[in-house]
PDB file of C-alpha atoms in Angstrom:
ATOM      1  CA  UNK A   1     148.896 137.976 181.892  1.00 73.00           C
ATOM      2  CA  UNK A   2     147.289 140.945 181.038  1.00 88.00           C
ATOM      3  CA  UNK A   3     148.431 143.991 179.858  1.00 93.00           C
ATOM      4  CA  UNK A   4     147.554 147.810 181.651  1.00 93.00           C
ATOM      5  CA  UNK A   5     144.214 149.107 181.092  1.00 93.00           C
ATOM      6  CA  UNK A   6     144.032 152.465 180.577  1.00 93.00           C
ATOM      7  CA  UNK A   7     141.627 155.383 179.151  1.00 96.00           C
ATOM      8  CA  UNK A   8     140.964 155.939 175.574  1.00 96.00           C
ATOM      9  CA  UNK A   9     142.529 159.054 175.801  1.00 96.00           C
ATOM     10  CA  UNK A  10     145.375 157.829 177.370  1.00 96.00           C
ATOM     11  CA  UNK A  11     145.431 154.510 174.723  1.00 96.00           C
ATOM     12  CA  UNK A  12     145.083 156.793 171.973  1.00 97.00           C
ATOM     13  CA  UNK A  13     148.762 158.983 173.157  1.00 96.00           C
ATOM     14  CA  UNK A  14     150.624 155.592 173.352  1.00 97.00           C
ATOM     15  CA  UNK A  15     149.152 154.674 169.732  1.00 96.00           C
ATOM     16  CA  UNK A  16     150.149 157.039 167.695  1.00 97.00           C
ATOM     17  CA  UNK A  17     153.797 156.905 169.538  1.00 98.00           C
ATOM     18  CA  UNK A  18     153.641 153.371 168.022  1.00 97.00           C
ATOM     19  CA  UNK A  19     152.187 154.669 164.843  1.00 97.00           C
ATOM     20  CA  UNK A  20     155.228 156.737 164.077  1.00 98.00           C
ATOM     21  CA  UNK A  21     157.388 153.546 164.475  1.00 98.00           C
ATOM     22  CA  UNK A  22     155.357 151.826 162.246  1.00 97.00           C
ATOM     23  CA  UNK A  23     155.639 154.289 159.730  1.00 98.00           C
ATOM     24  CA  UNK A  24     159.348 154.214 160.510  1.00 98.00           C
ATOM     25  CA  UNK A  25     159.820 150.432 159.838  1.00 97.00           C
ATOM     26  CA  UNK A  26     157.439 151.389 156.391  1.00 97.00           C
ATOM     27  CA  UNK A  27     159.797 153.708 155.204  1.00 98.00           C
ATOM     28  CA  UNK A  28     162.597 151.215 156.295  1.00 98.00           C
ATOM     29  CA  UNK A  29     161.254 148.857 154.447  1.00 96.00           C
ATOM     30  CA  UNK A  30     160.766 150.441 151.384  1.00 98.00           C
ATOM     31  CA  UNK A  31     164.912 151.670 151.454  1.00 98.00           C
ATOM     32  CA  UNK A  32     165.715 148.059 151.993  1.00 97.00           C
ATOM     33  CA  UNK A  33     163.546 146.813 148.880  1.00 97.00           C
ATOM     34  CA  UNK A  34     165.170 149.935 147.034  1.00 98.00           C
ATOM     35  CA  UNK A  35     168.628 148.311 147.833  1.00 98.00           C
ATOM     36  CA  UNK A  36     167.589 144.987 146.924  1.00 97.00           C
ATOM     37  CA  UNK A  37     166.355 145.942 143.757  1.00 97.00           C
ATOM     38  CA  UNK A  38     169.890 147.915 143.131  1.00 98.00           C
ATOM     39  CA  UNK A  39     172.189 144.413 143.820  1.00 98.00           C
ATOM     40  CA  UNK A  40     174.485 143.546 141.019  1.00 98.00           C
ATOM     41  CA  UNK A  41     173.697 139.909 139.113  1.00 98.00           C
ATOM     42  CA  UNK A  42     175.835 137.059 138.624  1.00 98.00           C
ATOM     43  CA  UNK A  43     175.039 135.452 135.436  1.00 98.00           C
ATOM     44  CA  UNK A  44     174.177 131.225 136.031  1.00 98.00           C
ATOM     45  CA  UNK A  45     176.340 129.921 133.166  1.00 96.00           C
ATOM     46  CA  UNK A  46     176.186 125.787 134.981  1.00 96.00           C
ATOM     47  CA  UNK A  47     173.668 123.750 133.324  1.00 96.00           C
ATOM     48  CA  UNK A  48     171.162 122.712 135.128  1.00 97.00           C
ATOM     49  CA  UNK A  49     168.603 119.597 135.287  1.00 97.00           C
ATOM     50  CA  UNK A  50     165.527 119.519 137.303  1.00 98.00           C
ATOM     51  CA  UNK A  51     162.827 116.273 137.277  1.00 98.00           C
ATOM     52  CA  UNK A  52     159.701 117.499 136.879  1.00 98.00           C
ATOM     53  CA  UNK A  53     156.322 115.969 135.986  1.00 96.00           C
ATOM     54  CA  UNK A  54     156.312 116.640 132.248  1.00 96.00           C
ATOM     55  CA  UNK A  55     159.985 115.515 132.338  1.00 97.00           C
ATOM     56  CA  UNK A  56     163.504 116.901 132.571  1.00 98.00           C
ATOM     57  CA  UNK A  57     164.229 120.653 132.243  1.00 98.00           C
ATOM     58  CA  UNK A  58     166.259 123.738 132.253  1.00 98.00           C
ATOM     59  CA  UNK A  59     166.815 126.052 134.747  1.00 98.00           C
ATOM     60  CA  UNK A  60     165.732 128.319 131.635  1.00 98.00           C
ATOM     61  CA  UNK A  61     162.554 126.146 131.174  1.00 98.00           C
ATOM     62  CA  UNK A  62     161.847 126.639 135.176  1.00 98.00           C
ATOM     63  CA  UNK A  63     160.706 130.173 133.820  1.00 98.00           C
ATOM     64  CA  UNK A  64     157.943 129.171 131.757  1.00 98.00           C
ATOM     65  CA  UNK A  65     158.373 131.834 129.433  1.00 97.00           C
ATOM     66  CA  UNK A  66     158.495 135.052 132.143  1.00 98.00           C
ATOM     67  CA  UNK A  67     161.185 136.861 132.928  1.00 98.00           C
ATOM     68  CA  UNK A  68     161.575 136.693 136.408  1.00 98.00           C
ATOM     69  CA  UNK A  69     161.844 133.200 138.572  1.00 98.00           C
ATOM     70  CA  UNK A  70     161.333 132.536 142.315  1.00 98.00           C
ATOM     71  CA  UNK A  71     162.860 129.691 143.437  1.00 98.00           C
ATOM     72  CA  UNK A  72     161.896 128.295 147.022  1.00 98.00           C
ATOM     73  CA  UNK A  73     164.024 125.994 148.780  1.00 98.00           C
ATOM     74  CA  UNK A  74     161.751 123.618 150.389  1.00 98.00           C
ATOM     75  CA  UNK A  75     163.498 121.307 153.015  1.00 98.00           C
ATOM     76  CA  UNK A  76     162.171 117.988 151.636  1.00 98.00           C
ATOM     77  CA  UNK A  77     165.783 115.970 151.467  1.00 97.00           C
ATOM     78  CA  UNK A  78     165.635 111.955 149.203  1.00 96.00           C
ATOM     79  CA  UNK A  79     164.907 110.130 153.203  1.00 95.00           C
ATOM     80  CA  UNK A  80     163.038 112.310 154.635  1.00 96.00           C
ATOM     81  CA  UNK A  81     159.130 111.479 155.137  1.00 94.00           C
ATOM     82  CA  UNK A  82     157.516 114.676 154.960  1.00 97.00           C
ATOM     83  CA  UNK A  83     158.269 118.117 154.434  1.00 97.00           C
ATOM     84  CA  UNK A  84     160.239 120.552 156.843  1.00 96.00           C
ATOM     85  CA  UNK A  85     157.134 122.116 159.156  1.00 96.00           C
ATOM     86  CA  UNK A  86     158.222 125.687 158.533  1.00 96.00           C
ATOM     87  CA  UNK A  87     158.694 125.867 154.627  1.00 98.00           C
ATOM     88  CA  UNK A  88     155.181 124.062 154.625  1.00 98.00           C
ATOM     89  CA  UNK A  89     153.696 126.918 156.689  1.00 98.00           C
ATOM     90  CA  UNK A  90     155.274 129.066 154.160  1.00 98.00           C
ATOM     91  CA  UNK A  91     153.653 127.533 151.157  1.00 98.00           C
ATOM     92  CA  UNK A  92     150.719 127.004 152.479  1.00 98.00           C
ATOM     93  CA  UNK A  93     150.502 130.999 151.620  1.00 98.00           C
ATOM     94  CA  UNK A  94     151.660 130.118 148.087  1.00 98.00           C
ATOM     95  CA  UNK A  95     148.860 129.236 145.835  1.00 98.00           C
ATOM     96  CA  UNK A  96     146.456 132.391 146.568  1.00 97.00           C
ATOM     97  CA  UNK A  97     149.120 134.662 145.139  1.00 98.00           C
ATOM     98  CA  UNK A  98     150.487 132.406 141.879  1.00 98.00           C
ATOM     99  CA  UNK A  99     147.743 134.506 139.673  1.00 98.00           C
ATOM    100  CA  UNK A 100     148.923 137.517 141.033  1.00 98.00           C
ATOM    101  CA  UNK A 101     152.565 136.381 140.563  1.00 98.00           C
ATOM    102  CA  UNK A 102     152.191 134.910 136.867  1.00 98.00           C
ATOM    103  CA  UNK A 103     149.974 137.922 135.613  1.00 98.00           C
ATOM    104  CA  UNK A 104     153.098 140.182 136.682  1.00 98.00           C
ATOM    105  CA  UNK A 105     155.662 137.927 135.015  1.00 98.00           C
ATOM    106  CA  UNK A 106     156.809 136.019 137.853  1.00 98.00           C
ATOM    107  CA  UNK A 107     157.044 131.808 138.512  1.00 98.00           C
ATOM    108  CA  UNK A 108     157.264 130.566 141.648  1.00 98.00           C
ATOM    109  CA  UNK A 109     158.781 126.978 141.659  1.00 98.00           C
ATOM    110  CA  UNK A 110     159.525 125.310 144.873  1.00 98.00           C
ATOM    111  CA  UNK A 111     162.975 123.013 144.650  1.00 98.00           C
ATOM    112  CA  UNK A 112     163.864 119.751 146.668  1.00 98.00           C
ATOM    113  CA  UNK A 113     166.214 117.125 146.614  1.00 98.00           C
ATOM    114  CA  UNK A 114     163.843 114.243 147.094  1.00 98.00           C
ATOM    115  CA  UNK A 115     163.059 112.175 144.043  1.00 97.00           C
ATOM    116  CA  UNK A 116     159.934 113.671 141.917  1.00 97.00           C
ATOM    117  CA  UNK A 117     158.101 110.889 143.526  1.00 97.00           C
ATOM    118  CA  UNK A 118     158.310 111.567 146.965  1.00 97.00           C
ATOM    119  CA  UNK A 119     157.389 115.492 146.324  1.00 98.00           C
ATOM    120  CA  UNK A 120     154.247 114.447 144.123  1.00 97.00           C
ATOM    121  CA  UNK A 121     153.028 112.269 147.350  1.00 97.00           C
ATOM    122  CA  UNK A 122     153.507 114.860 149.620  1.00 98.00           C
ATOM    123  CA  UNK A 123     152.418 117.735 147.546  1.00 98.00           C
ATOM    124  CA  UNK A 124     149.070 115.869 147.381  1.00 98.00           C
ATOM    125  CA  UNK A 125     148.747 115.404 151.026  1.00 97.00           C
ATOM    126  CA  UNK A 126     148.939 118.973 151.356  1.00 98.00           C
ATOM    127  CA  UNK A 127     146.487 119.742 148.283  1.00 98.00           C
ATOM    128  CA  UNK A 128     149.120 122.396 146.983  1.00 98.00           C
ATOM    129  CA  UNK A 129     148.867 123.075 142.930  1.00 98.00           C
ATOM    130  CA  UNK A 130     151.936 125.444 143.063  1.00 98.00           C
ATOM    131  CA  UNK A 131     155.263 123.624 140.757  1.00 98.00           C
ATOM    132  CA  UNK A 132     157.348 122.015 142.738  1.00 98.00           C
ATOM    133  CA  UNK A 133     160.383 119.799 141.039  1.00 98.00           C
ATOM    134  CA  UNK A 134     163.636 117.759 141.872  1.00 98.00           C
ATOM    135  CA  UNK A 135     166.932 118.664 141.663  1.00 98.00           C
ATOM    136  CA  UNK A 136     168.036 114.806 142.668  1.00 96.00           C
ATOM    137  CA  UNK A 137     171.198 114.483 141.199  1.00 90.00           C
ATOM    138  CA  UNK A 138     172.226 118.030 140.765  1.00 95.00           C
ATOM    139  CA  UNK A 139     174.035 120.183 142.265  1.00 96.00           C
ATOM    140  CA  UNK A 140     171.973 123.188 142.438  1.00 98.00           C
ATOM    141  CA  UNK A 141     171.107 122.906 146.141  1.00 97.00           C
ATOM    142  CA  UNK A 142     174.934 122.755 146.749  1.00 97.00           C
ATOM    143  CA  UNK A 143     175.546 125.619 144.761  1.00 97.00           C
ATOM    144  CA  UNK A 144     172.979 128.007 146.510  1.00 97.00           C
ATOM    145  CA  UNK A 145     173.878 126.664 149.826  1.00 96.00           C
ATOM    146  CA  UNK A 146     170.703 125.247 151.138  1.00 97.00           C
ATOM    147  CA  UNK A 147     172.061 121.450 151.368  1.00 96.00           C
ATOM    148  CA  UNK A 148     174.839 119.754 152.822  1.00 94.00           C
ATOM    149  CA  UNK A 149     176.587 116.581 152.108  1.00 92.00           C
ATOM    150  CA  UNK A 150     177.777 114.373 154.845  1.00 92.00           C
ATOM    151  CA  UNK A 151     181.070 115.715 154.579  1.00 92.00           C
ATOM    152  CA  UNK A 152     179.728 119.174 154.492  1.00 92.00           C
ATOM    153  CA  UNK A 153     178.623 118.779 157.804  1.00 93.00           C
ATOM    154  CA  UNK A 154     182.010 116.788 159.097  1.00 92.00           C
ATOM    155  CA  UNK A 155     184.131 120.254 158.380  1.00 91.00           C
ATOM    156  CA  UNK A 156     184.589 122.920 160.911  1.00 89.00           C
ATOM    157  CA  UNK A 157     182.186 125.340 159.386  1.00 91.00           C
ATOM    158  CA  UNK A 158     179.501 125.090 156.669  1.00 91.00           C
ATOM    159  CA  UNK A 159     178.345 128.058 154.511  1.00 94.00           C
ATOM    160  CA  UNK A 160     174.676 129.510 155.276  1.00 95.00           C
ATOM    161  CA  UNK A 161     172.830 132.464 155.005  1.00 95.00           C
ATOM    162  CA  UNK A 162     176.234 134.183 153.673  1.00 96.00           C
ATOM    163  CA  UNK A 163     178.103 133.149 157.488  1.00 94.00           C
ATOM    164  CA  UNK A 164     179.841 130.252 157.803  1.00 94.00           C
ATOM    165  CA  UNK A 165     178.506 128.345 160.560  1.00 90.00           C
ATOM    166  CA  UNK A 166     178.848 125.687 163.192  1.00 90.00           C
ATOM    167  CA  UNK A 167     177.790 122.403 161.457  1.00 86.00           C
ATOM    168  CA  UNK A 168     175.782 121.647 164.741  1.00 83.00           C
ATOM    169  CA  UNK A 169     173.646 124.527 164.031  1.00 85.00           C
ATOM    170  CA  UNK A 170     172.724 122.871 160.164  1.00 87.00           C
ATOM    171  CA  UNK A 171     171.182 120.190 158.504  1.00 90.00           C
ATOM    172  CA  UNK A 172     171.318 118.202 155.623  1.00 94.00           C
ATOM    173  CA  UNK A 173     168.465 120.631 154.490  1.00 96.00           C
ATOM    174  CA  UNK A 174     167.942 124.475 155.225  1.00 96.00           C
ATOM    175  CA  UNK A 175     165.072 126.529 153.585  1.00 97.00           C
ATOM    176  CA  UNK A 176     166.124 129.562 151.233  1.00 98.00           C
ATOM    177  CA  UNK A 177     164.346 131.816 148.057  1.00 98.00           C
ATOM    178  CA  UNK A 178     166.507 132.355 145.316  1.00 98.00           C
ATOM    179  CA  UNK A 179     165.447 135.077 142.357  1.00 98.00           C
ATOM    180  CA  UNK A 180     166.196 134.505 138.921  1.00 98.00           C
ATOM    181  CA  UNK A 181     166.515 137.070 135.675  1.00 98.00           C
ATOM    182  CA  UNK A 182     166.094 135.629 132.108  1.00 98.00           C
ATOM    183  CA  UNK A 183     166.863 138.532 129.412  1.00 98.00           C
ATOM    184  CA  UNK A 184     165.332 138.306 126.060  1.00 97.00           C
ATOM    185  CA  UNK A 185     168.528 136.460 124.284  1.00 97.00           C
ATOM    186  CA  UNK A 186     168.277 134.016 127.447  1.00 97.00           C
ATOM    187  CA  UNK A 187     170.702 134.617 129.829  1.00 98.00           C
ATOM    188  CA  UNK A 188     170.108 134.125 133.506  1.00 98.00           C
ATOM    189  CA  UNK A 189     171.347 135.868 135.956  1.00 98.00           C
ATOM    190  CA  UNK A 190     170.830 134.958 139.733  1.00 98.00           C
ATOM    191  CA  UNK A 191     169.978 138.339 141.464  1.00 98.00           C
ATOM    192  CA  UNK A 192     169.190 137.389 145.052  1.00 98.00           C
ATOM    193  CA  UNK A 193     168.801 134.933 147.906  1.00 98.00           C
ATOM    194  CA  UNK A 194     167.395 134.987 150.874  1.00 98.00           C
ATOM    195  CA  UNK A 195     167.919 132.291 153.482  1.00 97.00           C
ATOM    196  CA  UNK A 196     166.978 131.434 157.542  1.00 95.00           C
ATOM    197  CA  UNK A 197     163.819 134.178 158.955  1.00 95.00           C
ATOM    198  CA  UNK A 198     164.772 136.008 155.263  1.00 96.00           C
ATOM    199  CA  UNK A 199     161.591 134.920 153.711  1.00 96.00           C
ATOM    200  CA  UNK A 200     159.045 135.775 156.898  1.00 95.00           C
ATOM    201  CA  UNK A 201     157.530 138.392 155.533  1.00 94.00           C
ATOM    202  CA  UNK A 202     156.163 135.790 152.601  1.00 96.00           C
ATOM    203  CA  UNK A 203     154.202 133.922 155.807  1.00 97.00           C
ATOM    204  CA  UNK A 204     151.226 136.165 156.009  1.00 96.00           C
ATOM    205  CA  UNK A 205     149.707 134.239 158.768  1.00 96.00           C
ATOM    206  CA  UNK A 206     152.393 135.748 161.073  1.00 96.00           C
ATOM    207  CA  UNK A 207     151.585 138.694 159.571  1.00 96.00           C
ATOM    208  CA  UNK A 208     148.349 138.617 161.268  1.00 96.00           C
ATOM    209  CA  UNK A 209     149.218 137.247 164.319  1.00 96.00           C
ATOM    210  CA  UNK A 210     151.737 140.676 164.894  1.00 95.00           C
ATOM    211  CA  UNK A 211     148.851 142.244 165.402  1.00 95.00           C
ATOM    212  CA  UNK A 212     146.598 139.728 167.379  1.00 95.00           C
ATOM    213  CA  UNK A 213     146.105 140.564 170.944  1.00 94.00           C
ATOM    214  CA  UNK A 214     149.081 137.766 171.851  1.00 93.00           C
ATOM    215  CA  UNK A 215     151.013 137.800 169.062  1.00 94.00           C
ATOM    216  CA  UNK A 216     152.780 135.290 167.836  1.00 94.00           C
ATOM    217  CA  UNK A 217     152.970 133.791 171.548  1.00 93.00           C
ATOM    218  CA  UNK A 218     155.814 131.349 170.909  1.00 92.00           C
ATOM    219  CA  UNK A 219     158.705 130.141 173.319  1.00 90.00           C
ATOM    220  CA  UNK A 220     161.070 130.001 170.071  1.00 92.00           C
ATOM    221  CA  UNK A 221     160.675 130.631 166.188  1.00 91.00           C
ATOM    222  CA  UNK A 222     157.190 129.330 165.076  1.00 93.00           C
ATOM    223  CA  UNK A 223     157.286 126.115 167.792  1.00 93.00           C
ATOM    224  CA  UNK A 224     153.777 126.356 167.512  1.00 94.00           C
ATOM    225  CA  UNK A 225     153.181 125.911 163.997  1.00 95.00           C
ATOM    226  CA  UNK A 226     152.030 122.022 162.420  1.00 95.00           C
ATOM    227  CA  UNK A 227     151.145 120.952 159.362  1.00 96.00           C
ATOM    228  CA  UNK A 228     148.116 121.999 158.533  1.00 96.00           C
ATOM    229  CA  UNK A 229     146.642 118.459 158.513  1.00 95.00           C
ATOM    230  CA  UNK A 230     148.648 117.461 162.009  1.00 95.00           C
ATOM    231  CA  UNK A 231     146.538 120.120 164.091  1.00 94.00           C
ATOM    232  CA  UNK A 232     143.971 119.370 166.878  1.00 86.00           C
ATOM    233  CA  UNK A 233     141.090 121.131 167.373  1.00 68.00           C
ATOM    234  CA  UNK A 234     142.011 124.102 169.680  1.00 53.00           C
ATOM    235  CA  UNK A 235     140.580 124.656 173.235  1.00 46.00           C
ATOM    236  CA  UNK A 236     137.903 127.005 172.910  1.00 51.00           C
ATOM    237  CA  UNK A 237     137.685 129.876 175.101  1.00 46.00           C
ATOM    238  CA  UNK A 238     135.533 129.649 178.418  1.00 41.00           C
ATOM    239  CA  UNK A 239     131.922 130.975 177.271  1.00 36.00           C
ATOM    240  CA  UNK A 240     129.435 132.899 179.688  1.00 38.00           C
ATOM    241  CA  UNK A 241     126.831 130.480 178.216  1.00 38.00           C
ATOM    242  CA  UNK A 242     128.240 127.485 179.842  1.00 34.00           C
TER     243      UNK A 242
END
């Protein structure tokens, strides 16, 4: 399908129509990053454990001395084989910026249930370097919603993305971000979440695609994205040569 073909002139009318929309959804965008910088905190006062390759720590040692902490949720649950295909899409854009992040006082940590052991396999299978650490055995995932117990999932509604919801529409595992504060006499306070297509805008690869001639071209949310190491070589497109 192709769309109309028209003359520049005419191309250039409709374009800046869409322009001023785009400017719109800019200064949209900047109001809704001026209201999430605005929530109130809730200060974390539960103790926390996470496994991690140099051992046990903190919540507060998640920080690594910054201020600020991003916590992914990454679907990886203690039987699963491999990682949810979405939240590895989404850290596959993860390790470019963690200079950028760290130099402006900012961790990034990605959090799963599965035992350290099963996350250090599949991390290297995916050649990621970002930290990445257990919370087997705590109840952090419960807390900020992003797991669900067997008997979560028996009840008439389970709590996600601030809704309750059908438990046919969950999993054991759903993805999330979670942002931390850490003052100077070490309190934390948890100052936002963000859970279901929340954390899009993080996937810069859709990003781009917006503004490919097709788009996204998916039939449902991302149903076209793999791992990157499950993909076959795409079809080429028909050349005058041949």
């Amino acid at each position: 399908m192709q769309n109309d073909v028209v003359s520049r002139e005419e191309w250039l009318e409709v374009r800046r129509a869409l322009l001023a929309k785009e400017k719109e959804a800019t200064r949209l965008r900047d109001s809704v990053n001026a209201a999430r910088l605005a929530l109130p905190w809730v200060k974390v006062d539960k103790d926390y454990v996470f496994e991690t390759p140099e051992g046990s720590k903190s919540l507060a040692d998640l920080f690594d001395g910054r201020s600020q902490l991003l916590i992914y949720h990454f679907m990886l649950g203690p039987d699963w084989d491999a990682g949810c295909t979405g939240c590895s899409f989404l850290s596959d854009h993860v390790d470019g910026a963690l200079p950028h992040l760290n130099h402006h006082d900012v961790t990034w940590v990605a959090v799963s249930r599965a035992p350290l052991d099963k996350i250090a396999a599949y991390k290297r299978r995916m050649g990621w370097k970002f930290p990445w650490v257990s919370s087997f055995g705590s109840d952090f995932n419960f807390d900020y919603h992003v797991s669900f117990s067997p008997e979560d999932l028996a009840k008439d509604k389970v709590f996600y993305n601030f809704t309750p919801m059908q438990p046919a529409d969950a999993n054991d595992e759903l993805p999330g971000l979670s942002a931390f504060y850490r003052n100077d006499k070490g309190e934390i306070f948890h100052t936002y979440s963000s859970y279901a297509r929340g954390p899009e805008e993080l996937i810069g690869t859709l990003m781009i695609l917006d503004r490919a001639p097709k788009g996204r071209n998916e039939d449902s949310t991302m149903n076209f994205v793999r791992r990157h190491d499950e993909y076959e070589e795409a079809a080429k497109a028909p050349s005058c040569c041949h």
